[in-house]
Amino acid sequence: RSSDLAGVADGSGADVRAADSLRASCVKFLEIVVLCFSNRALPGAGGGGQLGAARMKREANTANDFCLEDLPPGHPIITRESLEEIGEHCFSTLRGLVMLGGQAAIDESLLKAPTAAADSMGGTNPFASILGIIKPAALAYLAIESAAEKAGADSEDKNAFVLDRKSIQLDFCLSQKSYSLSINAVQMLATKRPVFFKDSAYNLARRTIDPPGGKSGEAEGSLSRAAVTGIRTALRSTCLTLLRNFMSVTSGSWEVLTAALKAADMEAQAERALKASKQQLNLMRGGRAARNRAAIFYEWDTSADDSRAAKRQRETDSALEHARAAKMARGLGSGIQLPASMVEASELVMLNLENLPPKRPPVGSSGQRKRRVDLDFVVDAVVSNGASLAADQNHWYDRNGGEAWSMEEGEAVADGRKRLKFTVNAQVLEVAEKSMSRSELKGAEKVFAEQARLAATNAFSRVLQASSNTRSDAVADFSKKMAARLAWTLKNVDPSKEIDASYTMAIEATENAIKKNEADLSGSLDFAKAYPLVASCLAYDLTPKTTASSQQRDESTSSSSSTAASTSLAMRILNEAYVCSLNEDKDSYEKCLEVFVSTVVNACDSSNSKPGDNEAKRIANSAASSLPHLLGAAPALTATALNLVGSLCDIGEISRKASAKSSKQTIAESAALHAAKTAAEKRATAALLILRDVCFQRDALRGAAIDCAVAIATGRMPGSPSIEDKALKLVMNVIFPKNSDCSDKVVASATKELEYAARYSVEKHDEIAKANEEAKRRKEPVRQSPKFALQPLSEEEKIAMDKVRKPVVLSMALCVRKPELIKAIMETGCREKADVLAKAVKSNMPKLTRAASTKYGAANIAKRVAEMASEKETPLLLSFLDNLAPVTDKTLPSDELIDACFEIQRNRPDSKGDLDASYIVPILSGMKRDALVQKLSDFVKGGDEMFKVSLRRMSERLGRYALIFRDEPDPSEPTLRGMSSCEQMVYLHRLDFQKVGIPQKRYLDAIRLCLEDEEVFNDRVVQATLDYISGKFLEGESLPLAYLRTIILVLSKHESLHSWICHVLLPRLVEGKIYEDKRQWEGWMRCAKMLEGGKDSGVSSLEAIQKLPEDKLAIYRAKYPKK
């Protein structure tokens, strides 16, 4: 592209900018190639001490810094050596751009060198095209660099570099933008790749000593004065940066860098930079004491910054720390948690007494009775973070709710304990009785009832929160028991704002489950709305918690799921629901269980839809890991709940997102998607394990669990391909072999799935038929091959076949263990309008026949399947037999299979009592040729399609004998099997159609069908057939009736045989005195007439005509006069 870019530079301003942008992109590309095709460390380097080793390890872990060390070994062509060669050439090209300010002119001989080298090796180098671009440019600069170093060798300065720029021709010059990019690229490679540091330093230093614009800094070439100034500044700053690096000392390049900076009047800066690099190197090589002293120095140096902003920041940080410390000491903030020990709790309360406000909060009326300040009062104030001190005068239960109950102490008994008697206020009891009886409430009673409900809501919220906030397991368990009992008692009581998110999630989860599942869950939704507190408890552990203590308790609970399942809040709710279902509401437990499983599924779906939400992922993983233990401990399960569990396998969307590759995705987004996919697969696997456990442990639900697992395996319930494969293995390898009951239920479930597939095929029949017709009209007609006969014709048919294929595959896998299931496959596959299912069965039939014949024997399984199949199922039976015969060239159908097919043919005559030749078509390749000759008439009678299939079967293992008529080694004992294409044509011509009862028209049509199949019976096969029959004619055999008719048909189809017929076949027939047979003589004359007029093209039958006897020639000329 260099010459093209040079031409563009003389064009308009837009063209110049475009050329410059293209060069800048090429420079950036060279930088990336060198970075990737090079090593991070010097070969054999030790890393420069512990600090250097740590630094190299840290750089090696950078995800975006790919290099040759990351390339896996073992590829025979893409080796590190070949890639390293490309990287070195690219680096040389970059150095040339910096040193020359453009691309040196490339010799044309260098352009041919890579190709010649590849050819000399006897093969093509896969990198030849890349080397053909990069290597010539690198070699051009290296030649210039070598000459400059030789010219400077005579000087006293060992770093002298004498470059005669006037004698150098450039293909193009760099602009300021591309020049700056080249300088930055060389600097970056020096710091990132130590192997290039020395060469980069020398390159930049030499260019700094001999900068663009010379000593005066004038404009040079296409560079303006301002551009030259910018480039010179970039060179100086780059040299200063490299000099500060410790590798300038280790590589010995500090001398040339210092010299370059001195030449640029930057001697003082150079000395400081060199001092810093040496100090850095000493620290890297020094011991721990030296590094500690350096750290102390840096700390003192940092503390010297007494600027106003830094001082203000320190004051702010200190104030925040003091405020947090005071808050923690007072037990405020999020409140305090009392220790489990009563002594420690008392001490903590006493320490916080001084933090209480000096005055009580004002009350609305002075007549109100004040609460006594006792230990309970203080404990409530401390634990509730002062909330108990702010009494709401609008809430009766906050103002004087304690008056609802009164306590009386009785006399002491023998052990010193006193009996306590609790009495409820008469007015409160009256209002409560009216509320229970649903009587009409008036005035204050109505207000009291409403506030009683609100009080119940707040009290329940406090109890529920105590189960997650406390650090005592005993208190948490007691709170869960109390919350579970209260939730079922407080019907139609709305949750408080603290747990409203849990209630909302439960409702949304149930609604989503109704949309996704076929089962009717409307009753569960009504149940969740009737018992809001129960629904809130079921979803409480699946909603994010705001306090740290609750999150810690969730994490500790999730770490021991098996032990915590029986004591979880959801388990308590389910136990209460089971007790209620035994007494009153019979369906309450089932609805409660369905709501709970719906919330778990919804939490997992939420995690799948938000891959970057770590809190959602944590909740979903915790819920999925505890679900197997919780359902294992549940009193009972339902089929609907199992179907909801199965919906956890619906991870197709997250799998597609993780598998899709998009340039817009960042590395973090891609990693989050893959992590979410992995977590979703683990949860789906856990769901399959739940179905397995239910199948093995709960006999009543074994059928429902197997139905769900089979539905996932067959794709009726959505799931990713990997999960469907796991479900299939679970059904076939784990559940089916367990016992006879499991195997029977698996077979029953597979049969149901076949029924679903059959109904689906029937429903889609008309739509698919219409789509197939449209596809046929759009596409060009092609020859129908048995190989492609089962391929879908349209997109609609492809989708349908993919849907019904999975239940077919599962059923066929079961057929290997239970062959009687083949009957169900044939029944459903042959159902009216179930064409798609039949196609899917036929396309997967080879797998079934291969496995069944291996286990039971081909002949045995053929007989068993034939006994099962009815007359309507004959097409699938024929497909089974067709796939049962081996398809390899070295393996022929066994004699037992041949006998079995003949037995099946005898046992299944048609409606007229005739034997159907279709049953023996699969084993024709294994039959002896003399038997095939006797059966040939049956295939001619059977119709065009069966006739073609039989011919293909006879010759399918004799491809190399297609042009040969084989002779029996011992005619008395025939051994040849099958029938080649040439033999088929010969025996078809010799067929005595009158004797076997075949009409002459059908006999001639059979020969015509063979000639029309030019793919099998091509011109060479036809020539071999005609040649063999004519040779036998010379030996004394009579010609078949259709022989001359075949020659006439061949003349119209195969022009390539005209010459052979004229000069070989027709004279041979004259030699055999064909004119003695009147019918054959008529055909010969007609063939001769058809070819007589082509003497101009060199193909004429005139030579054969001249060989006729005079009388016969006269007869021919009398009928066909010469023009």
Coordinates of C-alpha atoms in Angstrom, one line a residue, residues 1-11 19 22-23 103-106 108 111 170-173:
R1 CA 0.0 0.0 0.0
S2 CA 3.0 2.3 0.3
S3 CA 3.0 3.5 -3.3
D4 CA -0.8 4.0 -3.2
L5 CA -0.5 6.1 -0.1
A6 CA 2.3 8.1 -1.7
G7 CA 0.0 8.9 -4.6
V8 CA -2.8 9.9 -2.3
A9 CA -0.5 12.4 -0.5
D10 CA -0.6 14.6 -3.6
G11 CA -4.3 14.7 -3.7
A19 CA -4.0 8.4 4.1
L22 CA -4.7 4.7 7.5
R23 CA -1.0 4.9 8.3
Q103 CA 9.1 3.9 5.1
A104 CA 12.4 3.1 3.3
A105 CA 12.0 2.1 -0.3
I106 CA 11.7 -1.7 -0.7
E108 CA 11.5 -5.7 -5.5
L111 CA 9.2 -8.9 -2.2
L170 CA 11.4 6.8 1.1
D171 CA 8.1 5.3 -0.1
F172 CA 6.2 7.6 2.1
C173 CA 6.7 10.1 5.0

